[in-house]
Short mmCIF file of C-alpha atoms in Angstrom, two decimals:
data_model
loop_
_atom_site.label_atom_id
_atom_site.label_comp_id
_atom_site.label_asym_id
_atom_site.label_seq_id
_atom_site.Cartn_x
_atom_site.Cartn_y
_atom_site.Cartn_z
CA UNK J 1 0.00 0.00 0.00
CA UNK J 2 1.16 3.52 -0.89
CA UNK J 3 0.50 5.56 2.17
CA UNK J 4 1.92 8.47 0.33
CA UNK J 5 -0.58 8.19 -2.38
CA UNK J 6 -3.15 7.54 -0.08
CA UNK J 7 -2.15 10.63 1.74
CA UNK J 8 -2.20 13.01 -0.81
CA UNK J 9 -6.23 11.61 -2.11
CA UNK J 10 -7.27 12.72 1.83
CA UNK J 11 -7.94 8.96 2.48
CA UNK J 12 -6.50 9.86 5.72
CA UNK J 13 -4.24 12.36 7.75
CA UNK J 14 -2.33 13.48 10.70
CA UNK J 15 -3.66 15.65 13.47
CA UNK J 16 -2.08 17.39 16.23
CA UNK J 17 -3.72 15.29 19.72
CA UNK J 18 -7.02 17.07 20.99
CA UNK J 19 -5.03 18.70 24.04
CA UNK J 20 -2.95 20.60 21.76
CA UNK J 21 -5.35 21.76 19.63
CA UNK J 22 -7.59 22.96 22.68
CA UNK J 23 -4.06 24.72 24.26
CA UNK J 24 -3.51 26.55 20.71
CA UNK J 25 -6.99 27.56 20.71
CA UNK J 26 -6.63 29.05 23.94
CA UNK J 27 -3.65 30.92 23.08
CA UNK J 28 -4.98 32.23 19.80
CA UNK J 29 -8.29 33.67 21.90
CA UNK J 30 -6.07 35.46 24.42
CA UNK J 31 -4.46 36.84 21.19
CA UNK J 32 -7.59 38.33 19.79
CA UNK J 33 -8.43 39.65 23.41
CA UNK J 34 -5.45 42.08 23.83
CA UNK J 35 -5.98 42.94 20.11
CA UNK J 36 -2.54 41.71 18.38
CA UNK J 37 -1.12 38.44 16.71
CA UNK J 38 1.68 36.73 17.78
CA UNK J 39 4.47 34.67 15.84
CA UNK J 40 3.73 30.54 15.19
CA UNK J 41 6.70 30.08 17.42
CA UNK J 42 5.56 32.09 20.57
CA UNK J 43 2.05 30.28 20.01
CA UNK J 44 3.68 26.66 20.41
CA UNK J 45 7.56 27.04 20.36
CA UNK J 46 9.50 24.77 18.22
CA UNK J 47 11.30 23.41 21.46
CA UNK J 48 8.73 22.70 23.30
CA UNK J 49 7.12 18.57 24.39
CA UNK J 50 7.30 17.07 20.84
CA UNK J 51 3.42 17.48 18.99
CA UNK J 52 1.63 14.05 19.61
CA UNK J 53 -0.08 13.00 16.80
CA UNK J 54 -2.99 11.05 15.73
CA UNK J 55 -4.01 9.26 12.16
CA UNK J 56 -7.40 10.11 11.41
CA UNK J 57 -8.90 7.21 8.57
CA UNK J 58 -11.06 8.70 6.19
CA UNK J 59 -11.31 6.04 3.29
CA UNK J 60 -8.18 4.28 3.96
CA UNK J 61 -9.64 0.61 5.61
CA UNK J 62 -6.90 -1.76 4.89
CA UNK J 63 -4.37 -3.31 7.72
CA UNK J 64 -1.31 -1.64 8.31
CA UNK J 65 1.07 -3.68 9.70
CA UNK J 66 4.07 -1.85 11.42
CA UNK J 67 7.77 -2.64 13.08
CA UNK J 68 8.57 0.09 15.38
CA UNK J 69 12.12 1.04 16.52
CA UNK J 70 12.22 1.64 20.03
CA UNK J 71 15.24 2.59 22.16
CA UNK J 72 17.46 1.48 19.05
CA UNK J 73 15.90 -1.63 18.55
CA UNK J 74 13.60 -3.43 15.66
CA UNK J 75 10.26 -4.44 18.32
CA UNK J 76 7.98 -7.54 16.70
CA UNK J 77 6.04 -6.49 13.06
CA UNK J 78 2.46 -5.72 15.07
CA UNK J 79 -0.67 -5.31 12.42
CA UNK J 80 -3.07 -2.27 13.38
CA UNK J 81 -6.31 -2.52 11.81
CA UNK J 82 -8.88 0.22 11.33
CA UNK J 83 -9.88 3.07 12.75
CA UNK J 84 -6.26 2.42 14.25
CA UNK J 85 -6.72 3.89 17.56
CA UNK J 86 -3.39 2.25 19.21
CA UNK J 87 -1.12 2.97 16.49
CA UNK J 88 1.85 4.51 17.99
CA UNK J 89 3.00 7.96 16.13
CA UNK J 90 6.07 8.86 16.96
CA UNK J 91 6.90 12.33 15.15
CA UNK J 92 10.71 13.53 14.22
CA UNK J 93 11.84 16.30 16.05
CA UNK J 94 10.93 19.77 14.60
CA UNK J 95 7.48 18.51 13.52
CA UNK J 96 4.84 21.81 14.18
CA UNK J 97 1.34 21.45 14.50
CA UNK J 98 0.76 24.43 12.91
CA UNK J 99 1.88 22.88 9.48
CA UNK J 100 -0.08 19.93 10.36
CA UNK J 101 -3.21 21.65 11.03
CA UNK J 102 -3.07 22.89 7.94
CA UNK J 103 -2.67 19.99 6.07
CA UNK J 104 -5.51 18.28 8.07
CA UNK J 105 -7.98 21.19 7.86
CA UNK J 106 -7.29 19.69 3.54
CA UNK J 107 -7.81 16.56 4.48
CA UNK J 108 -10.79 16.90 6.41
CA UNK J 109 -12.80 19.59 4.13
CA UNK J 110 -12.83 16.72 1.46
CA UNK J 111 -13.81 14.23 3.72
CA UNK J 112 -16.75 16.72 5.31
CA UNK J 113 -19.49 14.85 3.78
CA UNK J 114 -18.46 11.45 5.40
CA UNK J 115 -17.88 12.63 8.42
CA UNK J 116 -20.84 11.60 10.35
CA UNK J 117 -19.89 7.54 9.04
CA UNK J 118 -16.27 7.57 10.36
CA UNK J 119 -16.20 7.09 14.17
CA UNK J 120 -19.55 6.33 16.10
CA UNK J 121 -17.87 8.33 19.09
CA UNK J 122 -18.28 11.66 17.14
CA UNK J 123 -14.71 12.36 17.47
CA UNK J 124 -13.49 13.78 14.14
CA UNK J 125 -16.42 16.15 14.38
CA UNK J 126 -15.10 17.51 17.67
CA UNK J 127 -11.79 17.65 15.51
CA UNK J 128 -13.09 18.85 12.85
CA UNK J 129 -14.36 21.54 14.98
CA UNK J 130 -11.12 22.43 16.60
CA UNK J 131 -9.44 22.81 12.85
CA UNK J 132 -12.40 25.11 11.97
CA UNK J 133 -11.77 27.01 14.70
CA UNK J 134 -7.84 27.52 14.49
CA UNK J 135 -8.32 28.28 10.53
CA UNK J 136 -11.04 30.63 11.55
CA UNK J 137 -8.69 32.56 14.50
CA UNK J 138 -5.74 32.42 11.99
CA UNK J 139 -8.14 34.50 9.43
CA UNK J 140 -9.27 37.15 12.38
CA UNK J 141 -5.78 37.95 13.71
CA UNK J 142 -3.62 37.86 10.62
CA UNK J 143 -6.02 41.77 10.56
CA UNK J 144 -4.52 42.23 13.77
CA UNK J 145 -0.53 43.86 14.73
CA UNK J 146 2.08 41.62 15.16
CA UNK J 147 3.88 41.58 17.97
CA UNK J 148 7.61 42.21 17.83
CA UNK J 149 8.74 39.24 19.30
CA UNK J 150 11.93 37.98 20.44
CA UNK J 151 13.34 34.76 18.77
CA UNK J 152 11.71 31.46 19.63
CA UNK J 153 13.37 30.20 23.65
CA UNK J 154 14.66 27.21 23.63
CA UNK J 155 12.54 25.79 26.12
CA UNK J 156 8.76 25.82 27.57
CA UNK J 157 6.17 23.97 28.88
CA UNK J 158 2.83 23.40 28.43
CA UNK J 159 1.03 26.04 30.96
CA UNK J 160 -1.65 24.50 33.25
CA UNK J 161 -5.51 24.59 32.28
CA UNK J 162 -7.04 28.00 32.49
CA UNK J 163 -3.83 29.94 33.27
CA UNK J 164 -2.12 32.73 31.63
CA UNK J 165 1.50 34.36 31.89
CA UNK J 166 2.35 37.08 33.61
CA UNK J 167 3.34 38.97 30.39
CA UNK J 168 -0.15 38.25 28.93
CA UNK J 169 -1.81 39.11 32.07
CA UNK J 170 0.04 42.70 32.06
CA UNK J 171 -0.92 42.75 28.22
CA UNK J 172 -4.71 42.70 28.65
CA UNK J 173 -5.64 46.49 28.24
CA UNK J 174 -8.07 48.43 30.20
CA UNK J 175 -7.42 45.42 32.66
CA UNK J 176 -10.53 45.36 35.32
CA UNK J 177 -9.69 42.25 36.90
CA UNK J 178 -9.86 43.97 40.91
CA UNK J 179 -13.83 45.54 39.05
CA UNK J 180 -14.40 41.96 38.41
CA UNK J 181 -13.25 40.30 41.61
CA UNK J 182 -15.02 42.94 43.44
CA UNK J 183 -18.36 41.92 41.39
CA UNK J 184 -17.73 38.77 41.63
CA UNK J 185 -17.35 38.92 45.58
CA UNK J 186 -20.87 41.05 45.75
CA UNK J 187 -22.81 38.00 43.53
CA UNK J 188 -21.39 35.60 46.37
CA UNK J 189 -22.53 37.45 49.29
CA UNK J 190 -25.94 38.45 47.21
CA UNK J 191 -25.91 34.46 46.51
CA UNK J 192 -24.96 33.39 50.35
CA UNK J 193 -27.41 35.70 51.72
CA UNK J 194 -30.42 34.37 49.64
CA UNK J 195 -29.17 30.12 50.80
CA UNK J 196 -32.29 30.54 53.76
CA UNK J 197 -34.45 30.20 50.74
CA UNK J 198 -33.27 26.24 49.34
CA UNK J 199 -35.52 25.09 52.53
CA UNK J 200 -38.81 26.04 51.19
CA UNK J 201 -39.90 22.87 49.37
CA UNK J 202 -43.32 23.92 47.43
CA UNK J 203 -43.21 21.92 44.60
CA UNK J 204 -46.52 23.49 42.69
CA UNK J 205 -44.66 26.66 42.30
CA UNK J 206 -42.15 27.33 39.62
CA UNK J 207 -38.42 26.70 41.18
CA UNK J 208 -35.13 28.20 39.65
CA UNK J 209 -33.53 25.76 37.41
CA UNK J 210 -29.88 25.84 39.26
CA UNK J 211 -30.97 25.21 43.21
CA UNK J 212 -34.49 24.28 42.94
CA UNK J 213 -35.67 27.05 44.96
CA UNK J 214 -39.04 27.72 44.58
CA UNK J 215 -39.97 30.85 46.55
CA UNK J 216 -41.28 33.39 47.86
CA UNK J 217 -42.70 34.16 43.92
CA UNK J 218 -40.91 37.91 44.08
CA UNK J 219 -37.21 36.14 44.73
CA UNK J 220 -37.68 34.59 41.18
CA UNK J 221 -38.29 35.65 37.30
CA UNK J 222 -38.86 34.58 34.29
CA UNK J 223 -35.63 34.59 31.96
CA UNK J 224 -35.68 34.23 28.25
CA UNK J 225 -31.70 32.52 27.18
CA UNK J 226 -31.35 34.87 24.79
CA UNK J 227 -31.84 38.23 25.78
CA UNK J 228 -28.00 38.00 26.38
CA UNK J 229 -27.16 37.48 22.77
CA UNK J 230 -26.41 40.14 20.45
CA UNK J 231 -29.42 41.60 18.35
CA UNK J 232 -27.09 41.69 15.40
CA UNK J 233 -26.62 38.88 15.37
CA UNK J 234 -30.37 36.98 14.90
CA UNK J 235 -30.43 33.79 13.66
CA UNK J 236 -34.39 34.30 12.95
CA UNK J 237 -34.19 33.78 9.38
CA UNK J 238 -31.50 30.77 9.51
CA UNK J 239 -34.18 28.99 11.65
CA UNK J 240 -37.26 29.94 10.23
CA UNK J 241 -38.91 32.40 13.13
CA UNK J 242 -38.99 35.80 13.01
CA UNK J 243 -36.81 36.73 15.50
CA UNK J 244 -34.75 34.23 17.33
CA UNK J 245 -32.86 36.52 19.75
CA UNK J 246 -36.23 38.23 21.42
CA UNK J 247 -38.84 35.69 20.09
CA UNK J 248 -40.18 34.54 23.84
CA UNK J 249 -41.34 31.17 24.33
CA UNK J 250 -41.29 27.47 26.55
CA UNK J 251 -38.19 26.68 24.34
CA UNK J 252 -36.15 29.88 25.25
CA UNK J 253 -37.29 30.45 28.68
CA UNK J 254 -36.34 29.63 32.20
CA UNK J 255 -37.10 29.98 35.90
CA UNK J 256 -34.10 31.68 37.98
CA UNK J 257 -33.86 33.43 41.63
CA UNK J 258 -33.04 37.08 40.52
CA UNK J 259 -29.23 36.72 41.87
CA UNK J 260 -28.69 34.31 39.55
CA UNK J 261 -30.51 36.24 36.49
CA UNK J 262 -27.83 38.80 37.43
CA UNK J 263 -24.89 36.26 37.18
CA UNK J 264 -26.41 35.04 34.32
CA UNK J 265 -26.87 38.23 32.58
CA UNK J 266 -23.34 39.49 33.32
CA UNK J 267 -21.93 35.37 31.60
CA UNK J 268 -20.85 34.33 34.93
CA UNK J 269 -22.26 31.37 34.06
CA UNK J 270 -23.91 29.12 30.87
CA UNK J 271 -25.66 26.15 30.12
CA UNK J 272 -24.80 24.05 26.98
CA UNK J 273 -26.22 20.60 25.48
CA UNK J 274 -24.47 17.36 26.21
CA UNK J 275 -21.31 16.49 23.11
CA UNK J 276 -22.99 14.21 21.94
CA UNK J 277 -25.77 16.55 20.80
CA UNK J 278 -23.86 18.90 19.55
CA UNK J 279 -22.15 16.73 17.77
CA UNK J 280 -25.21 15.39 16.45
CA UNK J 281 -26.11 19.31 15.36
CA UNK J 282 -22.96 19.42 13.31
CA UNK J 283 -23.59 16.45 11.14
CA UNK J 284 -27.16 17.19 10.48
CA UNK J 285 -26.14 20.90 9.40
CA UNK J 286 -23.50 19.58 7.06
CA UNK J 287 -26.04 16.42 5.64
CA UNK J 288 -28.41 20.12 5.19
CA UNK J 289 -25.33 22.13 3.44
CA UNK J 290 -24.43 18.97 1.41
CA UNK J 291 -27.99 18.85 0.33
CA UNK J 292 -28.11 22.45 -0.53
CA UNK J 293 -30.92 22.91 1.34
CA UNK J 294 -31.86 24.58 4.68
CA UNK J 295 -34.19 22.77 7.47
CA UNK J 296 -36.38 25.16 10.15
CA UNK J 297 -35.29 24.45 14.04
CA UNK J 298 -37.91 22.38 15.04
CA UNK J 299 -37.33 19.72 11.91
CA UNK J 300 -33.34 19.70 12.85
CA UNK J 301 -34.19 19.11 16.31
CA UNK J 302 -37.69 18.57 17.04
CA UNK J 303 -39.44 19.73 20.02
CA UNK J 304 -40.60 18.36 23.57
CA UNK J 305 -37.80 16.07 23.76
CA UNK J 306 -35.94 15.48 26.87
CA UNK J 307 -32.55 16.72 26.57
CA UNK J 308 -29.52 17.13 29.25
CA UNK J 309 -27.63 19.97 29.61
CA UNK J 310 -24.48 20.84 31.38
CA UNK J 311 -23.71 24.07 33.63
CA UNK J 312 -20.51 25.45 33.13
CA UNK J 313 -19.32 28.62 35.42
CA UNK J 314 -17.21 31.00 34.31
CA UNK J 315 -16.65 34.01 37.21
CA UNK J 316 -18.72 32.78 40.08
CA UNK J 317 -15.46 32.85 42.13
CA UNK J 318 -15.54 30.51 45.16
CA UNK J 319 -19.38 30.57 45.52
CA UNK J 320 -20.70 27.42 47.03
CA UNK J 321 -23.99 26.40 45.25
CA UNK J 322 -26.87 24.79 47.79
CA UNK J 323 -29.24 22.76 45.74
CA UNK J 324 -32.09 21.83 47.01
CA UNK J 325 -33.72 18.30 46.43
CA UNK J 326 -36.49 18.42 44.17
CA UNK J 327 -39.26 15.36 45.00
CA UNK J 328 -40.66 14.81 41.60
CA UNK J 329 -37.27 13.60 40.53
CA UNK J 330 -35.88 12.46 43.57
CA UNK J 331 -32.63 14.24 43.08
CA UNK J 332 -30.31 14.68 46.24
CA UNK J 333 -29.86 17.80 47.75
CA UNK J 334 -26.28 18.67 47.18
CA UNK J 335 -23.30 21.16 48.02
CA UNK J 336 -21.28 21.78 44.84
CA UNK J 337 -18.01 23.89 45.33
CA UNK J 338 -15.85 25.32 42.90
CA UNK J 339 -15.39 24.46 40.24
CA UNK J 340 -18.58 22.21 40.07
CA UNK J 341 -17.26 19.21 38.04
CA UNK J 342 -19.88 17.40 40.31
CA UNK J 343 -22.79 19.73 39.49
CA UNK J 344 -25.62 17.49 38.09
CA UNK J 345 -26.83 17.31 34.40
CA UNK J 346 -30.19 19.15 34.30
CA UNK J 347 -32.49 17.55 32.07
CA UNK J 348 -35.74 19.37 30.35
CA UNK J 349 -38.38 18.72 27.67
CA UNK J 350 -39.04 22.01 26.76
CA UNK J 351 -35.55 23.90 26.88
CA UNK J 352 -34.34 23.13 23.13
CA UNK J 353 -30.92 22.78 21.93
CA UNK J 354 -31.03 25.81 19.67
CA UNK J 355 -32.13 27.99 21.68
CA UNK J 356 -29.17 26.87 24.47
CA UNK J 357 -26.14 27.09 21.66
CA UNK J 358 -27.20 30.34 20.84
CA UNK J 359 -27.10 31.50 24.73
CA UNK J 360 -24.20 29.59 25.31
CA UNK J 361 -22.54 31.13 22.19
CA UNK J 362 -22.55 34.82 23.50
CA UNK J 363 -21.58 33.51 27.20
CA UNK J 364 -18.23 31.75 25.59
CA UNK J 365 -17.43 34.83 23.71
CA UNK J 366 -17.71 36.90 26.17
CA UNK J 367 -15.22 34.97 28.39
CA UNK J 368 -12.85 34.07 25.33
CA UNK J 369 -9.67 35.32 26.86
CA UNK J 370 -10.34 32.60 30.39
CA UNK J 371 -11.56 29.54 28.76
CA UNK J 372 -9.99 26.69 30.19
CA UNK J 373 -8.54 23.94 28.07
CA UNK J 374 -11.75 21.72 29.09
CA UNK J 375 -14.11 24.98 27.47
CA UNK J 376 -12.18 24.88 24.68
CA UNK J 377 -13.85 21.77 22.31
CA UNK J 378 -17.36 22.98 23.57
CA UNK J 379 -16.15 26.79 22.26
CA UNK J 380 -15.08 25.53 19.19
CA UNK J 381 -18.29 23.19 18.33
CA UNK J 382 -20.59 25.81 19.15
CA UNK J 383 -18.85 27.98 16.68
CA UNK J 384 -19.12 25.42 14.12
CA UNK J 385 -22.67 25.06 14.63
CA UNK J 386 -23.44 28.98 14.70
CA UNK J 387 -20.91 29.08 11.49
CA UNK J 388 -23.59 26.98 9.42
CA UNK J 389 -26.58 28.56 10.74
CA UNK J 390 -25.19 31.18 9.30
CA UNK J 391 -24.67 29.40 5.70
CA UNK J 392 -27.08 27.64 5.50
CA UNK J 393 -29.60 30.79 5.58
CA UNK J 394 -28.68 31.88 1.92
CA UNK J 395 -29.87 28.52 0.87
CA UNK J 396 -33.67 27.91 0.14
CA UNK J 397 -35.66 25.62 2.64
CA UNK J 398 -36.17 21.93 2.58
CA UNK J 399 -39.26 21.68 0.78
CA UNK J 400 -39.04 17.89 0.48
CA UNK J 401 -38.60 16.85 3.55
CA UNK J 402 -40.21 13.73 5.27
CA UNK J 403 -42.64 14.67 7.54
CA UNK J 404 -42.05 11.26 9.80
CA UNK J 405 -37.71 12.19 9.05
CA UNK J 406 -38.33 15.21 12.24
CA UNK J 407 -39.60 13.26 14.79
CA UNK J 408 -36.96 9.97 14.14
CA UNK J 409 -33.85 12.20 14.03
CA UNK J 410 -35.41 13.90 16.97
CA UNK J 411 -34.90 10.62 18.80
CA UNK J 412 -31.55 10.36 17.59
CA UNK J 413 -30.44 13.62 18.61
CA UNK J 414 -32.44 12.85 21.93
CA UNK J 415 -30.74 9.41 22.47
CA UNK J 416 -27.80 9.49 24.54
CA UNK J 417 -25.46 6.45 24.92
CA UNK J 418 -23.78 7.84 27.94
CA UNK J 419 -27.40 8.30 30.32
CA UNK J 420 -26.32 6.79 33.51
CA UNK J 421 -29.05 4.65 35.29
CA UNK J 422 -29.89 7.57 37.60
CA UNK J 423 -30.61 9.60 34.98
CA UNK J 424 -32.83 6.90 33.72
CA UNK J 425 -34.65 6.34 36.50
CA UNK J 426 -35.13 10.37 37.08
CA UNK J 427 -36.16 10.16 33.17
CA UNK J 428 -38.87 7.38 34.07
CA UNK J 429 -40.51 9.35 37.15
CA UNK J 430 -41.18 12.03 35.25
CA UNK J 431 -44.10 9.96 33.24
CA UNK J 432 -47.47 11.39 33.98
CA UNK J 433 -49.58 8.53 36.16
CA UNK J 434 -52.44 9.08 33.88
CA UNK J 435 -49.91 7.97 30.65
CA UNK J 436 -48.92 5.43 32.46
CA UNK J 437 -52.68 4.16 33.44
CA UNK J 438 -53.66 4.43 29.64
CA UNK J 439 -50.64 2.15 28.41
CA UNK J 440 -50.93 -0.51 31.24
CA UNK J 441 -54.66 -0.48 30.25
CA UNK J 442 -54.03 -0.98 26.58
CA UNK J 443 -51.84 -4.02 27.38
CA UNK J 444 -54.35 -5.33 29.72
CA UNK J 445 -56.42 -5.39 26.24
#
């Protein structure tokens, strides 16, 4: 087999590993936040750990049968058979992943409309995602000043999630860090001093969706995602309403104590869908763009489904959140500290996915420049999915469609391999009794 041939067709390619993409990412948005570029070898320096690599099949689905050399010596012919996931790479020194970025971003742009049929894991969409992103950067800051940068050192390391150097700290103009730790301060003690209310347990009345607090009725409000987005920036016609950034309704709209409408308001904090449905989002967009056609929001993703989505914080400082234990589902009350990796999925059927990128869309931007490296697949997927919205509104609508096609890629998109048995269970309890009467009497028949 001629892996060179192969190679230059896009049957497969090379790709930099997903935690150097996401540290590049981060890198290039802390750019863009001070307002100048910076040389390829002060984003990842030449001498830094060696770029880990990964072979992405496309079309290539033969053996490949390999003798590695290690420590000087020939190791036992081993054959690796697709999608090759333990196939060692081992690159030669000087190898940037700048240059292979580039060459995969080719590879993958070819391969865009098999995509979805590669990996059942969704994993070269995230990828794909993460290429889009760093070609995308690359295009805003090469508009932007260089910086006059001293030669490459001769040594670095990879910096820890989330942190920045001193130099780029000192960089940031207009810096309002002490403004934001002081605001940031005044949510937690506006947040500590409403905790009193988590023991009022009146389940009839509408509850915030973060601690399940449901009262007294003038501690909460009704918040619509979207009023944070910018009104430039409506999607309306891309998804077939009229407005999508002020257009109120059940899918768009949420329950939340007023502290936490303010925290929300100023992107303290987000929600997002699950990867998985995100990743299912990007592959239905691109089946739509390799179609040439455009589909309406509610036949992408059809309504009143139950979908999970994830909180992720941004500047809530060291808040501790008290969540209080909701009957109907039988969750736990629960203590969730900073940074809330233990914070519990919240699951709705009427919150849709659209609705949730879009919020979640302005939140990440806002917060560009302190991503952490874990942020940074989510921030580039939801660009990618905002990206087509935006092309596929020049293209007519789906006129064709199958009106059954909605409601079974609805399931798909509402199926998640990863629901644990608690969530399950939670998912069951929520049946109405009187559903539940009706089927057990139709099987009595």
């Amino acid at each position: 087999m001629d892996l060179h041939a192969t190679f230059r067709e896009h049957c497969w390619t090379l790709v930099p590993e997903v935690r150097t993409l996401k540290d590049i990412i981060s890198k290039l948005l802390r750019c863009k936040s001070v307002g100048i570029n910076r040389p390829w070898y002060h984003i990842f320096p030449p001498a830094s750990s060696p770029c880990k690599l990964e072979l992405i099949a496309f079309t290539l689905n033969v053996p490949i049968i390999r003798s590695d050399i290690l420590l000087g010596n020939f190791s036992r012919p081993y054959m690796h058979l697709p999608p090759y996931r333990n196939l060692p790479l081992s690159p030669p020194p000087g190898v940037h992943p700048y240059f292979v970025i580039t060459a995969a971003w080719a590879a993958f742009t070819a391969n865009e409309k098999t995509l979805a049929l590669k990996d059942p894991e969704g994993q070269p969409i995230a990828t794909y995602a993460l290429l889009k992103t760093i070609m995308g950067l690359w295009d805003e800051l090469a508009l932007l000043p260089m910086e006059v940068a001293a030669p490459p050192p001769t040594a670095t390391s990879h910096p820890a999630e989330g942190q920045r150097t001193a130099s780029e700290r000192e960089a940031q103009p207009g810096s309002t860090s002490g403004t934001k730790r002081k605001r940031t301060e005044d949510y937690d003690t506006a947040l500590a001093s409403n905790r009193l209310l988590t023991a009022m347990t009146h389940r009839d009345e509408p509850a915030c969706l973060i601690t399940n607090d449901c009262g007294p009725p003038q501690a909460l409000t009704k918040v619509c995602i979207t009023e944070i987005c910018d009104p430039s920036e409506d999607l309306g016609e891309a998804w077939g309403l009229l407005n999508a950034a002020d257009h109120e309704m059940d899918e768009n709209t949420i329950t939340l104590r007023k502290d936490w409408h303010a925290t929300f308001a100023d992107f303290c904090w987000t929600l997002v869908p699950r990867k998985n449905i995100l990743q299912a989002l990007v592959i239905s967009l691109l089946e739509h763009r390799k179609k040439g056609v455009n589909g309406q929001w509610d036949a992408v993703c059809r309504r009143k489904r139950r979908f999970h989505y994830i909180f992720v914080p941004f500047k809530l400082g060291n808040l501790t959140i008290l969540r209080d234990r909701d009957p109907k589902k039988r969750s736990a009350s629960g203590m969730y500290s900073s940074p809330y990796d233990n914070f519990p999925e919240i699951a709705s059927s009427t919150l849709h996915p659209y609705f949730v990128v879009f919020s979640a869309w302005a939140a990440f931007r806002a917060n560009e420049d302190i991503l952490k490296l874990d942020q940074v697949e989510t921030y580039a997927l939801l660009k990618t999915i905002v990206d087509l919205w935006h092309e596929l509104a020049k293209l007519p609508w789906d006129s064709t469609a199958d009106p059954e096609a909605p409601a079974q890629q609805a399931e798909a998109l509402a199926e998640d391999t990863n629901v644990s048995s608690r969530d399950k269970r939670a998912a069951a309890n929520d049946v109405k009794v009187e559903s539940a009467s009706k089927k057990r009497r139709t099987n009595d028949q």
